[in-house]
Amino acid sequence: MKLRTALALSMLAFCVTLQAQLSKTEKKIIAEVSKNNAEALKFLEANVNINSGTMNFEGVRAAAVPFEKAFADLGLSVTWYDMPEEVNRAGHLFAENKGTKGKRLLLIGHLDTVFPKDSPFQKWQKQDSIAWGPGANDMKGGNVVILYALKALHAVDALEDTQIIVALHGDEEASGKPISESRKHIREAAQRSDIALGFETSTGFNNATIARRGSSGWELKVTGKRAHSSGIFNERVGAGAIFETSRILHQFYTDVKGEQYLTFNPGVILGGTKVDFDNLLERGTAFGKSNVVAQEVIVTGGLRFITEEQKENARAKMREIVKNNLPQTSAEISFIDSYPAMPPTDGNQKILAALSEVSEDMGQGPVEAWDPGRRGAADISFVAEFVDGIDGLGTMGRGAHTPQEYLDLRTVEVLTQRAAVLIYRLTRD
């Protein structure tokens, strides 16, 4: 199978002669990762075989247990945070190494997947260098990169006196609300850190993410005057809820669309005489007749943005469009914040440059920034206001969020080596 980048297979075989720019300690770190690679893949397989769909709280907790033990064995203090009942999520695993040397790092992953307990896609399957499995790439593979990078550093005494916090969320795929509760611990950790490294899936061997778009939900409710359809358009009956909704959505498309990195999508629409919609299940019913003017419409959708300013400007335009109603109709729009934006910053670019230098010193070529318009939201965005960071340091594969999700096993060892050397250098800076 082809990877998304021109990934040199000779490089993945990794019979590369290490460059002179690597220190003796860095060479030892790389050797430790190689020594433990088979063990890392077994650990990953076992964790993938634990169903940890976001709403399978027992499964998420079970997926955390092997990491708890492994981090504790490295000398990290380990804490499991249960979520309050109203958040309705399993909880989060944090592990911390305390010290004063170099940059203070926050390493971010997540334990949950999009595959529920009753999903037919449950188990790890391997053929040659490809492994299929729920969360194999998104992002249990990234969690294993974190663990085995730290394990290599521990083996050469490079964790001593470093400040590193590992945050593995149990609800990244469907974050619990309110966000102030479900992301409280990582935001507190970020305020005790200098740099955040996200281990979501890699978009390409020579790419990393220095910016991510934020996401926001919106809900549009439109009301018209119920009447016989023969009276539509007259002064007494007006346009009806469906025509008013059509006007609004069309103006969103013509008047709001166009800014780079700004997108919005109406995902569900229901309209007629009576509408029932369940926001939690994102499904509903509508009743109406062709000879009755529609009385209700509901539309739910999402909005993506690269900065908070862009988000607020788009919302203002949408509100202005919504209030200019057709005759005998009314409409209101509400917005729900989800993931904030992670805008590109000079600090993020500097961390990317450090990663690129590591890659080149290892004979793997430079690393460039990935287009943020081609990445979704992620947990690193919740800490972007506090620390500089980069993401996409996890494993490589394709098919995330589908039953075809797979991991290219050839990438695990070398990406773990690169992450370990990056962490080593940052904690010496």
Tab-separated table of C-alpha atoms in Angstrom:
chain	number	residue	atom	x	y	z
A	1	MET	CA	0.000	0.000	0.000
A	2	LYS	CA	1.197	3.517	-0.758
A	3	LEU	CA	1.789	6.055	1.987
A	4	ARG	CA	0.692	9.648	1.477
A	5	THR	CA	4.214	10.923	1.026
A	6	ALA	CA	7.186	9.885	-1.014
A	7	LEU	CA	8.405	7.766	1.866
A	8	ALA	CA	11.753	6.257	0.973
A	9	LEU	CA	11.588	2.565	1.808
A	10	SER	CA	15.341	2.393	2.115
A	11	MET	CA	15.029	4.922	4.909
A	12	LEU	CA	12.338	2.895	6.617
A	13	ALA	CA	14.554	-0.149	6.577
A	14	PHE	CA	16.770	2.218	8.588
A	15	CYS	CA	20.113	0.827	7.729
A	16	VAL	CA	21.244	4.427	7.717
A	17	THR	CA	24.685	5.277	9.031
A	18	LEU	CA	24.044	7.746	11.822
A	19	GLN	CA	25.387	11.168	11.053
A	20	ALA	CA	28.225	12.789	12.953
A	21	GLN	CA	25.787	15.399	14.266
A	22	LEU	CA	24.265	12.813	16.616
A	23	SER	CA	25.862	12.656	20.042
A	24	LYS	CA	26.919	9.420	21.692
A	25	THR	CA	23.903	9.599	23.992
A	26	GLU	CA	21.549	10.141	21.044
A	27	LYS	CA	22.986	7.095	19.315
A	28	LYS	CA	22.363	5.083	22.465
A	29	ILE	CA	18.762	6.356	22.581
A	30	ILE	CA	18.213	5.254	18.985
A	31	ALA	CA	19.689	1.839	19.727
A	32	GLU	CA	17.355	1.426	22.736
A	33	VAL	CA	14.310	2.156	20.581
A	34	SER	CA	15.446	-0.461	18.062
A	35	LYS	CA	16.015	-3.004	20.829
A	36	ASN	CA	12.487	-2.479	22.156
A	37	ASN	CA	10.620	-2.197	18.860
A	38	ALA	CA	9.233	-5.755	18.842
A	39	GLU	CA	8.048	-5.270	22.421
A	40	ALA	CA	6.437	-1.937	21.470
A	41	LEU	CA	4.450	-3.570	18.670
A	42	LYS	CA	3.224	-6.314	21.018
A	43	PHE	CA	2.184	-3.667	23.535
A	44	LEU	CA	0.329	-1.800	20.790
A	45	GLU	CA	-1.437	-4.933	19.541
A	46	ALA	CA	-2.653	-5.770	23.045
A	47	ASN	CA	-3.930	-2.223	23.575
A	48	VAL	CA	-5.723	-2.105	20.219
A	49	ASN	CA	-7.513	-5.318	21.202
A	50	ILE	CA	-9.070	-3.500	24.181
A	51	ASN	CA	-12.191	-1.752	22.918
A	52	SER	CA	-12.003	1.832	24.148
A	53	GLY	CA	-14.740	3.605	22.245
A	54	THR	CA	-15.319	6.967	23.909
A	55	MET	CA	-18.577	5.946	25.588
A	56	ASN	CA	-17.241	2.545	26.686
A	57	PHE	CA	-15.988	3.876	29.997
A	58	GLU	CA	-14.799	0.492	31.285
A	59	GLY	CA	-12.876	-0.050	28.062
A	60	VAL	CA	-11.198	3.358	28.195
A	61	ARG	CA	-10.163	2.677	31.784
A	62	ALA	CA	-8.870	-0.787	30.818
A	63	ALA	CA	-6.817	0.703	27.964
A	64	ALA	CA	-5.182	3.059	30.468
A	65	VAL	CA	-4.021	0.346	32.877
A	66	PRO	CA	-1.022	-0.965	30.847
A	67	PHE	CA	0.197	2.611	30.361
A	68	GLU	CA	-0.161	3.323	34.076
A	69	LYS	CA	2.144	0.444	34.936
A	70	ALA	CA	4.601	1.217	32.154
A	71	PHE	CA	4.941	4.898	33.111
A	72	ALA	CA	5.271	3.996	36.784
A	73	ASP	CA	8.076	1.572	35.896
A	74	LEU	CA	9.934	4.537	34.375
A	75	GLY	CA	9.664	6.444	37.645
A	76	LEU	CA	6.845	8.793	36.602
A	77	SER	CA	4.090	9.654	39.075
A	78	VAL	CA	0.805	8.425	37.601
A	79	THR	CA	-2.689	9.856	38.208
A	80	TRP	CA	-6.083	8.805	36.857
A	81	TYR	CA	-8.645	11.615	36.866
A	82	ASP	CA	-12.282	10.521	36.953
A	83	MET	CA	-14.650	12.972	35.314
A	84	PRO	CA	-17.606	14.499	37.177
A	85	GLU	CA	-20.919	12.792	36.497
A	86	GLU	CA	-22.220	15.660	34.367
A	87	VAL	CA	-19.252	15.363	31.967
A	88	ASN	CA	-20.316	11.773	31.170
A	89	ARG	CA	-16.871	10.540	30.160
A	90	ALA	CA	-14.441	7.957	31.544
A	91	GLY	CA	-11.530	10.165	32.615
A	92	HIS	CA	-7.900	10.891	31.782
A	93	LEU	CA	-4.479	9.418	32.534
A	94	PHE	CA	-1.629	11.758	33.457
A	95	ALA	CA	1.973	10.805	34.205
A	96	GLU	CA	4.677	13.213	35.328
A	97	ASN	CA	8.441	13.240	35.605
A	98	LYS	CA	9.622	16.132	37.763
A	99	GLY	CA	12.827	18.064	37.233
A	100	THR	CA	14.432	21.363	36.338
A	101	LYS	CA	16.570	20.544	33.304
A	102	GLY	CA	15.825	22.131	29.922
A	103	LYS	CA	12.410	22.865	28.475
A	104	ARG	CA	9.352	21.594	30.356
A	105	LEU	CA	7.405	19.317	28.009
A	106	LEU	CA	3.740	18.301	27.715
A	107	LEU	CA	3.226	15.150	25.611
A	108	ILE	CA	-0.356	14.647	24.414
A	109	GLY	CA	-2.249	11.526	23.339
A	110	HIS	CA	-5.658	9.910	23.795
A	111	LEU	CA	-6.906	6.486	24.857
A	112	ASP	CA	-10.348	6.493	23.227
A	113	THR	CA	-11.374	5.592	19.680
A	114	VAL	CA	-14.464	6.233	17.554
A	115	PHE	CA	-15.409	2.539	17.554
A	116	PRO	CA	-18.127	1.649	20.115
A	117	LYS	CA	-18.341	-1.535	22.119
A	118	ASP	CA	-20.662	-3.147	19.550
A	119	SER	CA	-18.567	-2.182	16.523
A	120	PRO	CA	-17.708	-5.121	14.226
A	121	PHE	CA	-14.209	-3.629	13.897
A	122	GLN	CA	-12.619	-4.861	17.113
A	123	LYS	CA	-9.314	-6.662	16.695
A	124	TRP	CA	-5.756	-6.241	15.421
A	125	GLN	CA	-5.040	-7.986	12.125
A	126	LYS	CA	-1.638	-8.020	10.489
A	127	GLN	CA	-0.431	-8.749	6.979
A	128	ASP	CA	3.220	-8.167	6.122
A	129	SER	CA	4.039	-4.609	7.222
A	130	ILE	CA	0.407	-3.447	7.608
A	131	ALA	CA	-1.726	-3.800	10.743
A	132	TRP	CA	-5.437	-3.032	10.831
A	133	GLY	CA	-7.236	-2.289	14.076
A	134	PRO	CA	-9.478	0.210	15.880
A	135	GLY	CA	-7.207	3.013	17.033
A	136	ALA	CA	-4.053	1.358	15.692
A	137	ASN	CA	-3.097	4.643	14.061
A	138	ASP	CA	-5.522	7.103	15.708
A	139	MET	CA	-4.027	7.135	18.158
A	140	LYS	CA	-2.904	4.192	20.206
A	141	GLY	CA	0.105	4.090	17.911
A	142	GLY	CA	0.989	7.629	18.993
A	143	ASN	CA	0.593	6.705	22.666
A	144	VAL	CA	3.084	3.876	22.169
A	145	VAL	CA	5.523	6.268	20.491
A	146	ILE	CA	5.365	8.442	23.620
A	147	LEU	CA	5.876	5.486	25.952
A	148	TYR	CA	8.767	3.866	24.102
A	149	ALA	CA	10.516	7.171	23.443
A	150	LEU	CA	10.482	7.810	27.191
A	151	LYS	CA	11.548	4.225	27.853
A	152	ALA	CA	14.620	4.713	25.649
A	153	LEU	CA	15.463	7.963	27.430
A	154	HIS	CA	15.081	6.256	30.801
A	155	ALA	CA	17.444	3.452	29.767
A	156	VAL	CA	20.274	5.921	29.144
A	157	ASP	CA	19.485	8.007	32.264
A	158	ALA	CA	18.255	10.909	30.126
A	159	LEU	CA	14.959	11.350	32.002
A	160	GLU	CA	16.701	12.322	35.217
A	161	ASP	CA	15.843	15.868	36.382
A	162	THR	CA	13.592	16.588	33.371
A	163	GLN	CA	10.072	18.019	33.604
A	164	ILE	CA	7.769	15.952	31.363
A	165	ILE	CA	4.004	15.563	31.680
A	166	VAL	CA	2.141	12.942	29.642
A	167	ALA	CA	-1.590	13.561	29.116
A	168	LEU	CA	-3.695	10.723	27.662
A	169	HIS	CA	-7.317	11.810	27.394
A	170	GLY	CA	-10.221	9.386	27.485
A	171	ASP	CA	-12.542	11.490	25.345
A	172	GLU	CA	-10.648	13.158	22.507
A	173	GLU	CA	-12.959	11.735	19.856
A	174	ALA	CA	-16.033	13.228	21.578
A	175	SER	CA	-14.932	15.634	24.282
A	176	GLY	CA	-17.045	15.834	27.400
A	177	LYS	CA	-18.934	19.002	28.254
A	178	PRO	CA	-18.435	21.393	29.830
A	179	ILE	CA	-14.990	21.825	28.339
A	180	SER	CA	-13.976	23.736	31.466
A	181	GLU	CA	-14.163	20.415	33.320
A	182	SER	CA	-13.065	17.892	30.692
A	183	ARG	CA	-9.959	19.892	29.720
A	184	LYS	CA	-9.169	21.410	33.102
A	185	HIS	CA	-6.225	19.131	33.883
A	186	ILE	CA	-4.412	19.525	30.564
A	187	ARG	CA	-4.801	23.292	30.673
A	188	GLU	CA	-3.339	23.335	34.169
A	189	ALA	CA	-0.473	21.116	32.976
A	190	ALA	CA	0.174	23.446	30.038
A	191	GLN	CA	0.622	26.359	32.398
A	192	ARG	CA	3.470	24.414	34.023
A	193	SER	CA	5.055	23.604	30.650
A	194	ASP	CA	7.056	25.370	27.949
A	195	ILE	CA	6.326	23.196	24.893
A	196	ALA	CA	3.513	20.834	23.878
A	197	LEU	CA	4.134	17.887	21.579
A	198	GLY	CA	1.068	16.169	20.110
A	199	PHE	CA	1.304	12.565	18.969
A	200	GLU	CA	-1.748	12.421	16.736
A	201	THR	CA	-1.203	10.545	13.472
A	202	SER	CA	1.550	11.734	11.172
A	203	THR	CA	0.395	13.131	7.845
A	204	GLY	CA	3.695	12.252	6.225
A	205	PHE	CA	7.166	11.191	7.206
A	206	ASN	CA	8.537	14.625	6.398
A	207	ASN	CA	5.585	16.645	7.709
A	208	ALA	CA	4.454	17.940	11.087
A	209	THR	CA	1.603	20.172	12.187
A	210	ILE	CA	2.223	23.693	13.481
A	211	ALA	CA	-1.406	24.866	13.173
A	212	ARG	CA	-4.822	23.271	13.538
A	213	ARG	CA	-8.215	24.706	12.840
A	214	GLY	CA	-10.694	25.009	15.677
A	215	SER	CA	-14.211	23.636	15.516
A	216	SER	CA	-17.542	25.035	16.612
A	217	GLY	CA	-21.100	23.780	16.312
A	218	TRP	CA	-24.094	25.833	15.254
A	219	GLU	CA	-27.848	25.310	15.319
A	220	LEU	CA	-30.350	27.227	13.215
A	221	LYS	CA	-34.053	27.275	14.123
A	222	VAL	CA	-36.538	28.794	11.701
A	223	THR	CA	-40.250	29.378	12.185
A	224	GLY	CA	-42.911	30.133	9.573
A	225	LYS	CA	-46.682	30.545	9.584
A	226	ARG	CA	-48.549	27.280	9.164
A	227	ALA	CA	-51.243	27.645	6.516
A	228	HIS	CA	-52.683	26.087	3.379
A	229	SER	CA	-50.098	26.116	0.622
A	230	SER	CA	-52.430	28.001	-1.714
A	231	GLY	CA	-51.774	31.096	0.388
A	232	ILE	CA	-47.983	31.001	0.334
A	233	PHE	CA	-46.299	34.275	-0.643
A	234	ASN	CA	-49.337	36.415	0.195
A	235	GLU	CA	-49.072	39.054	2.863
A	236	ARG	CA	-50.879	37.009	5.518
A	237	VAL	CA	-49.000	33.697	5.061
A	238	GLY	CA	-45.565	34.818	3.938
A	239	ALA	CA	-42.703	32.587	2.761
A	240	GLY	CA	-42.779	29.659	5.180
A	241	ALA	CA	-39.943	28.175	7.211
A	242	ILE	CA	-38.335	26.137	4.441
A	243	PHE	CA	-37.982	29.032	2.002
A	244	GLU	CA	-36.529	31.164	4.801
A	245	THR	CA	-34.051	28.411	5.648
A	246	SER	CA	-33.073	28.126	1.993
A	247	ARG	CA	-32.414	31.868	1.875
A	248	ILE	CA	-30.231	31.744	4.970
A	249	LEU	CA	-28.150	28.761	3.845
A	250	HIS	CA	-27.703	30.229	0.371
A	251	GLN	CA	-26.454	33.508	1.838
A	252	PHE	CA	-24.089	31.640	4.142
A	253	TYR	CA	-22.657	30.067	0.993
A	254	THR	CA	-22.416	33.295	-1.006
A	255	ASP	CA	-21.594	35.856	1.703
A	256	VAL	CA	-19.584	33.998	4.371
A	257	LYS	CA	-17.648	31.454	2.306
A	258	GLY	CA	-14.273	32.406	0.888
A	259	GLU	CA	-11.717	33.057	3.637
A	260	GLN	CA	-8.708	30.753	3.753
A	261	TYR	CA	-9.155	27.988	6.349
A	262	LEU	CA	-12.757	29.012	7.106
A	263	THR	CA	-15.327	26.308	6.383
A	264	PHE	CA	-18.858	25.630	7.598
A	265	ASN	CA	-21.134	22.738	6.894
A	266	PRO	CA	-24.868	22.138	7.477
A	267	GLY	CA	-24.845	18.479	8.519
A	268	VAL	CA	-28.514	17.839	9.368
A	269	ILE	CA	-31.704	19.567	8.223
A	270	LEU	CA	-35.285	18.746	9.168
A	271	GLY	CA	-38.357	20.754	8.196
A	272	GLY	CA	-42.132	20.594	7.932
A	273	THR	CA	-45.233	21.037	10.052
A	274	LYS	CA	-43.607	19.432	13.083
A	275	VAL	CA	-39.955	18.595	13.784
A	276	ASP	CA	-38.391	16.514	16.546
A	277	PHE	CA	-34.597	16.411	16.833
A	278	ASP	CA	-32.380	14.704	19.430
A	279	ASN	CA	-29.135	16.685	19.699
A	280	LEU	CA	-27.350	13.953	21.653
A	281	LEU	CA	-28.096	11.221	19.101
A	282	GLU	CA	-28.032	13.663	16.156
A	283	ARG	CA	-31.158	12.193	14.634
A	284	GLY	CA	-34.790	13.197	14.366
A	285	THR	CA	-38.087	13.119	12.486
A	286	ALA	CA	-40.106	15.593	10.475
A	287	PHE	CA	-43.759	15.611	9.454
A	288	GLY	CA	-45.209	17.764	6.724
A	289	LYS	CA	-47.463	17.802	3.694
A	290	SER	CA	-47.030	19.292	0.256
A	291	ASN	CA	-50.210	21.362	0.672
A	292	VAL	CA	-49.182	22.866	4.027
A	293	VAL	CA	-46.722	25.746	4.428
A	294	ALA	CA	-43.818	24.574	6.575
A	295	GLN	CA	-43.890	25.797	10.160
A	296	GLU	CA	-40.535	24.597	11.523
A	297	VAL	CA	-37.001	23.887	10.331
A	298	ILE	CA	-33.932	22.931	12.303
A	299	VAL	CA	-30.404	22.789	10.882
A	300	THR	CA	-27.267	21.734	12.744
A	301	GLY	CA	-23.772	22.162	11.428
A	302	GLY	CA	-20.110	22.779	12.122
A	303	LEU	CA	-17.685	25.652	11.589
A	304	ARG	CA	-13.876	25.437	11.266
A	305	PHE	CA	-11.483	28.336	11.712
A	306	ILE	CA	-7.768	29.085	12.097
A	307	THR	CA	-8.039	31.908	14.668
A	308	GLU	CA	-10.567	33.054	17.249
A	309	GLU	CA	-10.897	36.327	15.305
A	310	GLN	CA	-11.856	34.443	12.163
A	311	LYS	CA	-14.427	32.443	14.132
A	312	GLU	CA	-16.037	35.532	15.639
A	313	ASN	CA	-16.127	37.376	12.319
A	314	ALA	CA	-17.853	34.429	10.654
A	315	ARG	CA	-20.380	34.171	13.472
A	316	ALA	CA	-21.182	37.879	13.198
A	317	LYS	CA	-21.852	37.541	9.449
A	318	MET	CA	-24.052	34.493	10.028
A	319	ARG	CA	-26.074	36.288	12.710
A	320	GLU	CA	-26.608	39.274	10.410
A	321	ILE	CA	-27.914	37.023	7.638
A	322	VAL	CA	-30.218	35.132	9.997
A	323	LYS	CA	-31.994	38.243	11.293
A	324	ASN	CA	-33.056	39.622	7.867
A	325	ASN	CA	-36.148	37.435	7.603
A	326	LEU	CA	-38.551	36.816	4.762
A	327	PRO	CA	-42.220	37.787	5.403
A	328	GLN	CA	-43.967	36.031	8.289
A	329	THR	CA	-40.845	34.105	9.332
A	330	SER	CA	-38.337	34.319	12.158
A	331	ALA	CA	-34.999	32.642	12.759
A	332	GLU	CA	-32.351	32.313	15.408
A	333	ILE	CA	-28.876	30.812	15.390
A	334	SER	CA	-26.833	29.598	18.347
A	335	PHE	CA	-23.193	28.498	18.543
A	336	ILE	CA	-21.466	25.887	20.684
A	337	ASP	CA	-17.708	26.057	21.215
A	338	SER	CA	-15.809	22.802	20.889
A	339	TYR	CA	-12.106	22.930	19.962
A	340	PRO	CA	-10.259	26.256	19.878
A	341	ALA	CA	-7.878	27.047	17.049
A	342	MET	CA	-4.152	26.392	17.181
A	343	PRO	CA	-2.813	29.218	15.014
A	344	PRO	CA	0.657	29.101	13.460
A	345	THR	CA	3.173	31.000	15.590
A	346	ASP	CA	6.863	31.789	15.435
A	347	GLY	CA	7.342	29.568	18.471
A	348	ASN	CA	5.660	26.623	16.751
A	349	GLN	CA	7.887	27.199	13.747
A	350	LYS	CA	10.996	27.064	15.956
A	351	ILE	CA	9.957	23.689	17.371
A	352	LEU	CA	9.358	22.436	13.830
A	353	ALA	CA	12.877	23.611	12.946
A	354	ALA	CA	14.251	21.621	15.893
A	355	LEU	CA	12.390	18.509	14.720
A	356	SER	CA	13.628	19.041	11.175
A	357	GLU	CA	17.201	19.301	12.434
A	358	VAL	CA	16.795	15.995	14.288
A	359	SER	CA	15.417	14.369	11.154
A	360	GLU	CA	18.270	15.649	9.008
A	361	ASP	CA	20.874	14.622	11.591
A	362	MET	CA	19.380	11.114	11.443
A	363	GLY	CA	19.659	11.091	7.656
A	364	GLN	CA	15.905	11.327	7.075
A	365	GLY	CA	15.593	14.710	5.371
A	366	PRO	CA	13.890	17.942	6.451
A	367	VAL	CA	10.422	18.155	8.028
A	368	GLU	CA	7.981	20.757	6.724
A	369	ALA	CA	4.714	22.197	8.026
A	370	TRP	CA	1.518	20.465	6.933
A	371	ASP	CA	-1.404	22.477	5.550
A	372	PRO	CA	-3.756	23.161	8.519
A	373	GLY	CA	-6.700	23.132	6.134
A	374	ARG	CA	-6.160	19.393	5.772
A	375	ARG	CA	-6.151	18.517	9.474
A	376	GLY	CA	-8.985	18.299	11.961
A	377	ALA	CA	-9.116	19.586	15.492
A	378	ALA	CA	-7.152	17.941	18.316
A	379	ASP	CA	-6.407	18.259	22.021
A	380	ILE	CA	-3.238	20.273	21.509
A	381	SER	CA	-5.505	23.168	20.522
A	382	PHE	CA	-6.753	23.441	24.117
A	383	VAL	CA	-3.272	24.435	25.293
A	384	ALA	CA	-2.203	26.591	22.336
A	385	GLU	CA	-2.921	29.801	24.243
A	386	PHE	CA	-0.390	28.801	26.928
A	387	VAL	CA	2.479	27.072	25.107
A	388	ASP	CA	4.065	26.714	21.704
A	389	GLY	CA	3.792	23.275	20.157
A	390	ILE	CA	3.665	20.945	17.194
A	391	ASP	CA	1.503	17.925	16.447
A	392	GLY	CA	1.439	14.964	14.084
A	393	LEU	CA	4.353	13.168	15.769
A	394	GLY	CA	2.545	9.831	15.931
A	395	THR	CA	2.556	6.822	13.662
A	396	MET	CA	1.670	6.669	9.972
A	397	GLY	CA	-1.234	4.960	8.286
A	398	ARG	CA	-4.594	5.713	6.750
A	399	GLY	CA	-8.316	5.142	7.118
A	400	ALA	CA	-8.739	6.731	10.547
A	401	HIS	CA	-12.339	6.624	11.840
A	402	THR	CA	-13.227	3.847	9.378
A	403	PRO	CA	-13.154	0.036	9.548
A	404	GLN	CA	-10.208	0.243	7.137
A	405	GLU	CA	-7.957	2.043	9.633
A	406	TYR	CA	-4.430	0.733	9.343
A	407	LEU	CA	-0.908	1.371	10.548
A	408	ASP	CA	2.297	1.007	8.559
A	409	LEU	CA	4.456	-0.983	10.959
A	410	ARG	CA	7.650	0.108	9.203
A	411	THR	CA	7.190	3.625	10.573
A	412	VAL	CA	6.867	2.890	14.283
A	413	GLU	CA	10.530	2.335	15.120
A	414	VAL	CA	11.977	5.239	13.195
A	415	LEU	CA	9.313	7.737	14.302
A	416	THR	CA	9.834	6.704	17.915
A	417	GLN	CA	13.570	7.231	17.498
A	418	ARG	CA	13.023	10.686	16.085
A	419	ALA	CA	10.598	11.628	18.865
A	420	ALA	CA	13.009	10.376	21.521
A	421	VAL	CA	15.914	12.415	20.164
A	422	LEU	CA	13.694	15.504	19.879
A	423	ILE	CA	12.585	15.133	23.502
A	424	TYR	CA	16.199	14.630	24.561
A	425	ARG	CA	17.354	17.797	22.817
A	426	LEU	CA	14.465	19.931	24.065
A	427	THR	CA	15.110	18.871	27.647
A	428	ARG	CA	18.735	19.953	27.248
A	429	ASP	CA	17.911	23.319	25.695
